[in-house]
CSV table of C-alpha atoms in Angstrom, one decimal:
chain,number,residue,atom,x,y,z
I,1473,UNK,CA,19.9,-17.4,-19.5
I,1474,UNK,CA,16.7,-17.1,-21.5
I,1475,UNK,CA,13.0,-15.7,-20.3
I,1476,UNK,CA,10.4,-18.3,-20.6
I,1477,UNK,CA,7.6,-16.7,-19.4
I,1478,UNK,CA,6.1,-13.1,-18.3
I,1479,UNK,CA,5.7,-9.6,-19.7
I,1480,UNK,CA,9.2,-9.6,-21.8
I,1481,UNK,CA,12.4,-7.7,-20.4
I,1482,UNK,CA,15.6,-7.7,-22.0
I,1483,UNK,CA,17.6,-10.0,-20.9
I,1484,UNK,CA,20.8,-8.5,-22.5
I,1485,UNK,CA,20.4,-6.2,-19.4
I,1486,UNK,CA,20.4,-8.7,-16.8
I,1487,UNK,CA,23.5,-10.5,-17.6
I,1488,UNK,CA,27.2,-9.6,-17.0
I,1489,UNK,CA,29.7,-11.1,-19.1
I,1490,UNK,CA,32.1,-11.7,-16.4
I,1491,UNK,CA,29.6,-13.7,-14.1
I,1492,UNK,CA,27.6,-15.1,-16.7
I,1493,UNK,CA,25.8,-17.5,-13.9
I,1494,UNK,CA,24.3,-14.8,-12.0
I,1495,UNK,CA,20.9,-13.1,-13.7
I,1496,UNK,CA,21.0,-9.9,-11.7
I,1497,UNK,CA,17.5,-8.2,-11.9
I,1498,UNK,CA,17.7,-4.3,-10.7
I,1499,UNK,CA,14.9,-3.3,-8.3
I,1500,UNK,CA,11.9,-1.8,-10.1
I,1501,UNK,CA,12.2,-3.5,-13.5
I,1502,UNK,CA,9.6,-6.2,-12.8
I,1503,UNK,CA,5.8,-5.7,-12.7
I,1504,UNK,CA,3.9,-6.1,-9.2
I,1505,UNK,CA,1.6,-9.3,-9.4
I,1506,UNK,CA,3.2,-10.7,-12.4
I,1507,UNK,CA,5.2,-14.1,-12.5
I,1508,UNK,CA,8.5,-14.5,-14.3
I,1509,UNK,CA,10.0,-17.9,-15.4
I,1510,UNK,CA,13.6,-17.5,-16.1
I,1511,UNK,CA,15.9,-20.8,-17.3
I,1512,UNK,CA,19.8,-21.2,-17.2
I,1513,UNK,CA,21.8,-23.9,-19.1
I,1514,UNK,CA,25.5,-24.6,-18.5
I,1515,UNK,CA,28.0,-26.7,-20.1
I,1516,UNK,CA,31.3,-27.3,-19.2
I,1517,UNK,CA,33.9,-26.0,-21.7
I,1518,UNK,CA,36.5,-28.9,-21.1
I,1519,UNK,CA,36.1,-32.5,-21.4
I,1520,UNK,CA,33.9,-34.2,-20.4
I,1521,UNK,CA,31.5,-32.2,-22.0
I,1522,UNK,CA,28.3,-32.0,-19.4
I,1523,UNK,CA,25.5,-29.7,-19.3
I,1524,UNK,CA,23.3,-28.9,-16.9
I,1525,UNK,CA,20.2,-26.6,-16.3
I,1526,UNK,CA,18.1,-24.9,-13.7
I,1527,UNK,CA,14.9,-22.9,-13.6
I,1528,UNK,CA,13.1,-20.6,-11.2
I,1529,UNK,CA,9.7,-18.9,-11.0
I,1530,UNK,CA,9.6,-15.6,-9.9
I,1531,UNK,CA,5.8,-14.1,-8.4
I,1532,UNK,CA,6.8,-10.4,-8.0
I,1533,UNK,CA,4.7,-9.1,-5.1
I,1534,UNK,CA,3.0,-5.3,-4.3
I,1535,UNK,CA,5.3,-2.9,-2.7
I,1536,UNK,CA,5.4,-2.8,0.8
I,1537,UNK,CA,3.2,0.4,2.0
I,1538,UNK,CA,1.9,2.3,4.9
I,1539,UNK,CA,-1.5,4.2,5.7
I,1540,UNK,CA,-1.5,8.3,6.6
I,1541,UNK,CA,-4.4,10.4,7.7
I,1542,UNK,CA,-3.3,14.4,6.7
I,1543,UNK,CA,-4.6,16.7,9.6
I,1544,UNK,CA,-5.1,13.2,12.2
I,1545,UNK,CA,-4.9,13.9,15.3
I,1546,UNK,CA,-6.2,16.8,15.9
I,1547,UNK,CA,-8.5,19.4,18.5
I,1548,UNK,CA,-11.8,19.7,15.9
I,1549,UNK,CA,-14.3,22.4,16.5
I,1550,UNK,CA,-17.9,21.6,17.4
I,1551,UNK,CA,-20.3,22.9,14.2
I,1552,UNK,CA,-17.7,22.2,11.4
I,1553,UNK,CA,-17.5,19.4,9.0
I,1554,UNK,CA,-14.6,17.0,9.7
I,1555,UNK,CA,-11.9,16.9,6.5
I,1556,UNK,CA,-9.1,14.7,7.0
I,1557,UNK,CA,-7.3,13.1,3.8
I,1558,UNK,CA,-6.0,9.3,3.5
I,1559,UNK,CA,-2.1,9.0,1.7
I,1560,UNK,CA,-1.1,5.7,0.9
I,1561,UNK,CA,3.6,5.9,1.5
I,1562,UNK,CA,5.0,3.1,-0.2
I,1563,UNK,CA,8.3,1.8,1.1
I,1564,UNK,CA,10.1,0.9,-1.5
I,1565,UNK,CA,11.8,3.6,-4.4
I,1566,UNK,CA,9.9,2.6,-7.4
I,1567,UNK,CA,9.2,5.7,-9.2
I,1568,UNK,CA,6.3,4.7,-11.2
I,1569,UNK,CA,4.3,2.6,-8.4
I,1570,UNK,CA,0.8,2.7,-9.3
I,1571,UNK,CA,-2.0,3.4,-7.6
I,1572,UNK,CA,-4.6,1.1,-9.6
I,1573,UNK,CA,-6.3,-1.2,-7.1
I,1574,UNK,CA,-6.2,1.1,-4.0
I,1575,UNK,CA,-9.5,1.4,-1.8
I,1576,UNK,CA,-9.9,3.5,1.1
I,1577,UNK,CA,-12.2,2.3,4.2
I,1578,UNK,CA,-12.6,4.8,6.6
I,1579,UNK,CA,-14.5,3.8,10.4
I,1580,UNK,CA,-15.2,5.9,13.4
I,1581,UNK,CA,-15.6,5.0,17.2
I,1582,UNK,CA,-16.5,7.5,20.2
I,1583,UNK,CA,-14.4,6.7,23.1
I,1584,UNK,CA,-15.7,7.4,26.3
I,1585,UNK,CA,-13.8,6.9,30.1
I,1586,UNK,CA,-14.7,2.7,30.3
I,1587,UNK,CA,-15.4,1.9,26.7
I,1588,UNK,CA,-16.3,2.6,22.9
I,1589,UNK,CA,-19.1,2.6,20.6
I,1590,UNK,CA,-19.3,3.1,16.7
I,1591,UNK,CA,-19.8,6.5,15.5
I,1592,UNK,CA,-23.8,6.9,14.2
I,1593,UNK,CA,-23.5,6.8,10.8
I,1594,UNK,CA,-27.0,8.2,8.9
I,1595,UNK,CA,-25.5,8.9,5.7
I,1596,UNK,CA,-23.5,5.6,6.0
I,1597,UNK,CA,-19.9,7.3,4.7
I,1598,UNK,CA,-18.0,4.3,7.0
I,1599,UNK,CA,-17.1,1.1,6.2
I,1600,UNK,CA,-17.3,1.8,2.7
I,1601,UNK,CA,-14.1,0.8,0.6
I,1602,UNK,CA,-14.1,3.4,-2.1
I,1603,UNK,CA,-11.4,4.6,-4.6
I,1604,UNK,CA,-11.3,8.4,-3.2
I,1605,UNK,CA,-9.2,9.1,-0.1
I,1606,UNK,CA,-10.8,11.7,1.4
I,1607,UNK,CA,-13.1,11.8,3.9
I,1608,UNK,CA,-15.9,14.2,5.4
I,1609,UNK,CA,-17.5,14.0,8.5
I,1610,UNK,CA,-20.8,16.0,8.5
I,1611,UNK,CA,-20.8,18.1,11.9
I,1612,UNK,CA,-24.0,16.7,12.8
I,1613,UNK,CA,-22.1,13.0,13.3
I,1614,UNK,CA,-20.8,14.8,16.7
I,1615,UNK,CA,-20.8,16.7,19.5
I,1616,UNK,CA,-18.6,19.2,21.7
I,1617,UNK,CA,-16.2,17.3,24.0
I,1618,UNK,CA,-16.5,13.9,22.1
I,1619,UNK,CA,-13.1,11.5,21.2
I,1620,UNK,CA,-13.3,9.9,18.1
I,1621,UNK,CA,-10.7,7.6,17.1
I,1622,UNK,CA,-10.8,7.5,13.3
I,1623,UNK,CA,-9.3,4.4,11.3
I,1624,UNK,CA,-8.6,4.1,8.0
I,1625,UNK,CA,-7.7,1.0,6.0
I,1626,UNK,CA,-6.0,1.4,2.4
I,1627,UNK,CA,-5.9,-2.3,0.7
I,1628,UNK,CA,-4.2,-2.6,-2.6
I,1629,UNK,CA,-5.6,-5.3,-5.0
I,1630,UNK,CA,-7.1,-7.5,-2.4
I,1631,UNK,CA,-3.3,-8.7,-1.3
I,1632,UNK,CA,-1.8,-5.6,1.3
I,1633,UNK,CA,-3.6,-3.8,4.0
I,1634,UNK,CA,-2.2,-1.1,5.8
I,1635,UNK,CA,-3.8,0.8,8.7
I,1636,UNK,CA,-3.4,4.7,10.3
I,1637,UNK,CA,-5.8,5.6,13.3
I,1638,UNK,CA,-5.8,9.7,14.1
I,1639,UNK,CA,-7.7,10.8,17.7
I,1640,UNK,CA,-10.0,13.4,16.9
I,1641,UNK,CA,-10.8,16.0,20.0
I,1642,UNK,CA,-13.8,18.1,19.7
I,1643,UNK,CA,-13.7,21.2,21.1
I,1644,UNK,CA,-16.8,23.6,21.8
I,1645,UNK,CA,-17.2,26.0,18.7
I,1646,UNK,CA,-15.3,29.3,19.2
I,1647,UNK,CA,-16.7,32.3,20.2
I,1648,UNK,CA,-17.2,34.7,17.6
């Protein structure tokens, strides 16, 4: 086996003695969004001598993830700013996944009993991807008894989207 292409791994890792036609990658050693080109040649040890090769091209894809909104649905008082906090759970066991490339889109919709509207938005904080997962809702964005639904999108280097919606219940401020 030999590696002809792609950020260079040892190949003395890969291959077992015993089954020397398998190249047996274990998970996590190659990088997301990078393409490997890996060749094989064999030859018989008997005659006739024959040889023969093979090839294959490996694209290594992003790890499979999921979208999380901390504190989501939730009974929110009237008069207080809105905090809620956007995790990205990958699927996989990679311990060094990265989080370069990850944007954050947060929208907002009041529900009412036949249909929905978008959230007014005067200091336009949704449907803006941004790097930083948290969000704040100024109070002045709603009112006592409202249902928001809140959705957040989390898209990692253009290529995987995940999506978490939380159902936001205002409540009337407490009486102090």
């Amino acid at each position: 086996w030999s590696q002809d292409s792609g950020i260079s791994i040892n190949m003395d890792t890969l291959i077992n003695p015993k089954t020397p036609l398998w190249l047996k990658i274990p998970a996590c050693t190659l990088e997301p969004g990078a393409t490997y080109d890996f060749s094989v040649e064999m030859q018989t040890i008997d005659p006739p001598l024959e040889t023969s090769s093979a090839s294959i091209t490996l694209l290594v894809i992003e790890e499979m993830f999921d979208a999380y909104i901390e504190n989501g649905n939730q009974q929110h008082p009237a008069g207080k700013d809105l905090i809620l906090n956007g995790r990205i759970l990958y699927r996989g066991t990679c311990p060094s996944t990265s989080n370069a490339g990850v944007t954050y889109s947060w929208s907002c919709e009041k529900l009412t009993d036949q249909n929905s509207a978008p959230c007014s938005d005067p200091q336009g904080i949704f449907n803006q991807p941004s790097s930083i997962s948290s969000l704040i809702v100024p109070a002045i964005y709603f009112s006592a008894y409202d249902s928001l639904k809140i959705t957040l999108v989390i898209t990692k280097n253009q290529y995987s989207t995940a999506t978490a919606v939380s159902s936001i219940s205002v409540t009337p401020d407490p009486v102090i």
